[in-house]
Amino acid sequence: MEQKVFQHSKGIKEVPNQHSKEVLSFKEALILLDISSSMLYKLTHQKLISYYKPNGKLIYFKREDLINWMLSNKQPSNEEVKLEVFNNLKMTKNASEYGK
């Protein structure tokens, strides 16, 4: 499995593979989400993303929560929209025929 490299002010350091960790630090969450630290601070401040603060200072994230956040607000493809419209029309037609 590939390991990510995190650029740190004191040099470069390897970060353990996030696939093996359930709980991630702030820096590990940045790598997983591929966003800036200011963006992650903004998301936590506005409570748009779940986080944990066990000692009142450092924050941690559940990997599953971060992935669910990344996959939220799905935008359906044109094919998915067509299929949904077709199914709705089919159900409407069946309901109107049943009511006769």
XYZ file of N, CA and C in Angstrom:
300
model
N 0.835 -1.188 0.000
C 0.000 0.000 0.000
C 0.873 1.243 0.000
N 0.387 2.256 -0.627
C 1.208 3.452 -0.743
C 1.123 4.303 0.512
N 2.228 4.941 0.863
C 2.248 5.852 1.993
C 2.335 7.270 1.470
N 1.582 8.154 2.091
C 1.598 9.560 1.701
C 2.741 10.260 2.426
N 3.248 11.303 1.809
C 4.293 12.110 2.414
C 3.699 13.467 2.719
N 3.892 13.940 3.943
C 3.327 15.194 4.394
C 4.446 16.217 4.559
N 4.298 17.366 3.916
C 5.285 18.435 4.031
C 5.063 19.152 5.358
N 6.026 19.160 6.187
C 5.929 19.766 7.510
C 6.971 20.871 7.596
N 6.732 21.850 8.449
C 7.664 22.973 8.557
C 9.066 22.529 8.979
N 9.169 21.394 9.654
C 10.474 20.895 10.089
C 11.052 19.890 9.110
N 10.422 19.745 7.949
C 10.908 18.797 6.952
C 9.787 17.918 6.460
N 10.181 16.866 5.783
C 9.198 15.936 5.225
C 9.105 14.736 6.146
N 7.853 14.317 6.421
C 7.698 13.120 7.237
C 6.610 12.247 6.637
N 6.785 10.948 6.783
C 5.792 10.006 6.267
C 4.629 9.930 7.237
N 3.440 9.850 6.673
C 2.236 9.696 7.475
C 1.742 8.279 7.269
N 1.400 7.566 8.327
C 0.905 6.197 8.164
C -0.301 6.158 7.241
N -0.464 5.061 6.568
C -1.564 4.884 5.626
C -2.894 5.046 6.351
N -3.734 5.993 5.892
C -5.011 6.273 6.535
C -6.000 5.123 6.388
N -5.759 4.214 5.451
C -6.681 3.098 5.264
C -6.683 2.164 6.461
N -5.634 2.196 7.260
C -5.536 1.285 8.391
C -5.976 1.941 9.695
N -6.276 3.239 9.677
C -6.647 3.938 10.904
C -8.118 4.337 10.871
N -8.789 4.117 11.986
C -10.196 4.512 12.102
C -10.324 5.965 12.543
N -9.406 6.416 13.406
C -9.420 7.782 13.926
C -8.210 8.515 13.360
N -8.468 9.702 12.797
C -7.405 10.476 12.150
C -7.160 11.788 12.870
N -5.922 12.205 12.871
C -5.560 13.518 13.406
C -5.950 14.586 12.389
N -5.796 15.822 12.776
C -6.104 16.941 11.885
C -5.270 16.857 10.607
N -3.971 16.609 10.743
C -3.079 16.541 9.580
C -3.442 15.369 8.666
N -3.777 14.247 9.266
C -4.166 13.085 8.464
C -5.489 13.341 7.735
N -6.395 14.054 8.396
C -7.671 14.403 7.764
C -7.437 15.322 6.566
N -6.492 16.232 6.678
C -6.152 17.130 5.556
C -5.722 16.324 4.337
N -4.918 15.321 4.574
C -4.416 14.483 3.477
C -5.558 13.688 2.852
N -6.373 13.086 3.693
C -7.488 12.292 3.185
C -8.455 13.149 2.375
N -8.801 14.324 2.903
C -9.765 15.196 2.239
C -9.159 15.991 1.087
N -7.848 16.144 1.106
C -7.135 16.934 0.097
C -7.648 18.367 0.058
N -7.732 18.980 1.258
C -8.155 20.375 1.378
C -7.137 21.118 2.238
N -7.244 22.437 2.264
C -6.329 23.255 3.062
C -6.732 23.209 4.533
N -5.785 23.540 5.398
C -6.080 23.553 6.831
C -7.125 24.616 7.156
N -7.093 25.746 6.457
C -8.098 26.781 6.722
C -9.501 26.302 6.353
N -9.604 25.507 5.298
C -10.907 24.964 4.909
C -11.414 23.984 5.963
N -10.535 23.136 6.486
C -10.949 22.179 7.503
C -11.333 22.897 8.795
N -10.578 23.937 9.169
C -10.952 24.732 10.346
C -12.329 25.367 10.142
N -12.577 25.861 8.951
C -13.869 26.479 8.643
C -15.001 25.454 8.770
N -14.800 24.259 8.247
C -15.818 23.212 8.321
C -16.109 22.804 9.760
N -15.066 22.723 10.580
C -15.277 22.341 11.976
C -15.922 23.491 12.757
N -15.488 24.706 12.511
C -16.055 25.869 13.201
C -17.549 26.005 12.915
N -17.943 25.768 11.678
C -19.348 25.882 11.280
C -20.122 24.598 11.568
N -19.435 23.610 12.170
C -20.019 22.310 12.503
C -20.650 21.641 11.274
N -19.966 21.756 10.149
C -20.403 21.115 8.912
C -19.806 19.729 8.761
N -18.858 19.406 9.632
C -18.206 18.107 9.603
C -18.003 17.657 11.061
N -18.250 16.388 11.329
C -18.137 15.872 12.700
C -16.673 15.758 13.120
N -16.421 16.077 14.377
C -15.071 15.927 14.918
C -15.151 15.674 16.413
N -14.033 15.264 16.981
C -13.950 14.930 18.398
C -12.820 15.719 19.024
N -13.032 16.165 20.252
C -12.058 16.973 20.967
C -11.904 16.399 22.381
N -11.229 15.257 22.510
C -11.200 14.561 23.806
C -10.531 15.330 24.937
N -9.513 16.115 24.647
C -8.815 16.839 25.706
C -9.073 18.344 25.643
N -10.014 18.756 24.804
C -10.363 20.163 24.703
C -9.439 20.977 23.821
N -8.423 20.361 23.227
C -7.488 21.117 22.398
C -7.360 20.503 21.008
N -6.748 19.348 20.920
C -6.554 18.680 19.636
C -7.865 18.099 19.138
N -8.049 18.120 17.819
C -9.269 17.541 17.270
C -8.936 16.318 16.423
N -9.879 15.377 16.431
C -9.743 14.131 15.704
C -11.008 13.868 14.906
N -10.869 13.028 13.908
C -11.981 12.734 13.013
C -12.089 11.229 12.821
N -13.324 10.754 12.712
C -13.525 9.365 12.329
C -13.410 9.300 10.818
N -12.625 8.381 10.349
C -12.404 8.215 8.903
C -13.729 8.056 8.161
N -14.625 7.262 8.724
C -15.934 7.017 8.111
C -16.739 8.317 7.969
N -16.685 9.194 8.980
C -17.392 10.479 8.914
C -16.845 11.351 7.785
N -15.529 11.347 7.616
C -14.913 12.158 6.562
C -15.310 11.640 5.179
N -15.305 10.337 5.017
C -15.687 9.756 3.726
C -17.155 10.032 3.435
N -18.008 9.888 4.448
C -19.426 10.194 4.253
C -19.630 11.661 3.878
N -18.859 12.552 4.487
C -18.963 13.971 4.146
C -18.540 14.205 2.692
N -17.459 13.556 2.273
C -16.990 13.734 0.890
C -18.020 13.231 -0.113
N -18.773 12.208 0.255
C -19.736 11.609 -0.659
C -21.143 12.186 -0.505
N -21.291 13.223 0.300
C -22.615 13.825 0.485
C -22.965 14.727 -0.703
N -24.230 15.027 -0.829
C -24.732 15.933 -1.870
C -24.412 15.415 -3.270
N -24.774 14.165 -3.499
C -24.503 13.530 -4.799
C -25.250 14.250 -5.917
N -24.577 14.430 -7.016
C -25.166 15.022 -8.207
C -25.401 13.895 -9.202
N -26.675 13.564 -9.473
C -26.951 12.426 -10.354
C -26.528 12.699 -11.793
N -26.157 11.626 -12.477
C -25.796 11.733 -13.892
C -27.075 11.902 -14.710
N -26.924 12.301 -15.955
C -28.079 12.438 -16.842
C -28.832 11.120 -16.967
N -28.096 10.026 -17.021
C -28.724 8.702 -17.140
C -29.561 8.378 -15.903
N -29.051 8.702 -14.724
C -29.801 8.468 -13.490
C -31.077 9.310 -13.443
N -31.000 10.549 -13.904
C -32.174 11.426 -13.940
C -33.216 10.869 -14.906
N -32.787 10.439 -16.089
C -33.717 9.861 -17.072
C -34.414 8.635 -16.498
N -33.659 7.781 -15.836
C -34.214 6.570 -15.251
C -35.240 6.906 -14.166
N -34.936 7.879 -13.343
C -35.869 8.288 -12.287
C -37.151 8.863 -12.876
N -37.041 9.704 -13.914
C -38.226 10.267 -14.576
C -39.048 9.139 -15.191
N -38.410 8.220 -15.863
C -39.108 7.089 -16.478
C -39.861 6.282 -15.422
N -39.198 5.969 -14.305
C -39.840 5.199 -13.241
C -41.012 5.954 -12.624
N -40.881 7.272 -12.454
C -41.978 8.072 -11.903
C -43.160 8.105 -12.858
N -42.892 8.247 -14.161
C -43.974 8.247 -15.152
C -44.672 6.893 -15.181
N -43.898 5.842 -15.083
C -44.439 4.485 -15.093
C -45.344 4.263 -13.878
N -44.899 4.718 -12.693
C -45.699 4.573 -11.483
C -46.964 5.415 -11.564
N -46.882 6.619 -12.116
C -48.043 7.487 -12.262
C -49.066 6.858 -13.199
N -48.592 6.279 -14.294
C -49.474 5.632 -15.265
C -50.159 4.427 -14.620
N -49.408 3.615 -13.897
C -49.968 2.440 -13.224
C -50.988 2.846 -12.177
N -50.718 3.915 -11.437
C -51.641 4.376 -10.402
C -52.949 4.881 -11.019
N -52.854 5.597 -12.139
C -54.063 6.137 -12.777
C -54.880 5.004 -13.399
N -54.252 3.972 -13.929
C -54.967 2.834 -14.478
C -55.620 2.023 -13.369
N -54.986 1.931 -12.217
C -55.520 1.174 -11.090
C -56.762 1.864 -10.529
N -56.753 3.195 -10.566
C -57.861 3.987 -10.020
C -59.101 3.987 -10.887
N -59.012 3.525 -12.137
C -60.161 3.548 -13.053
C -61.144 2.475 -12.735
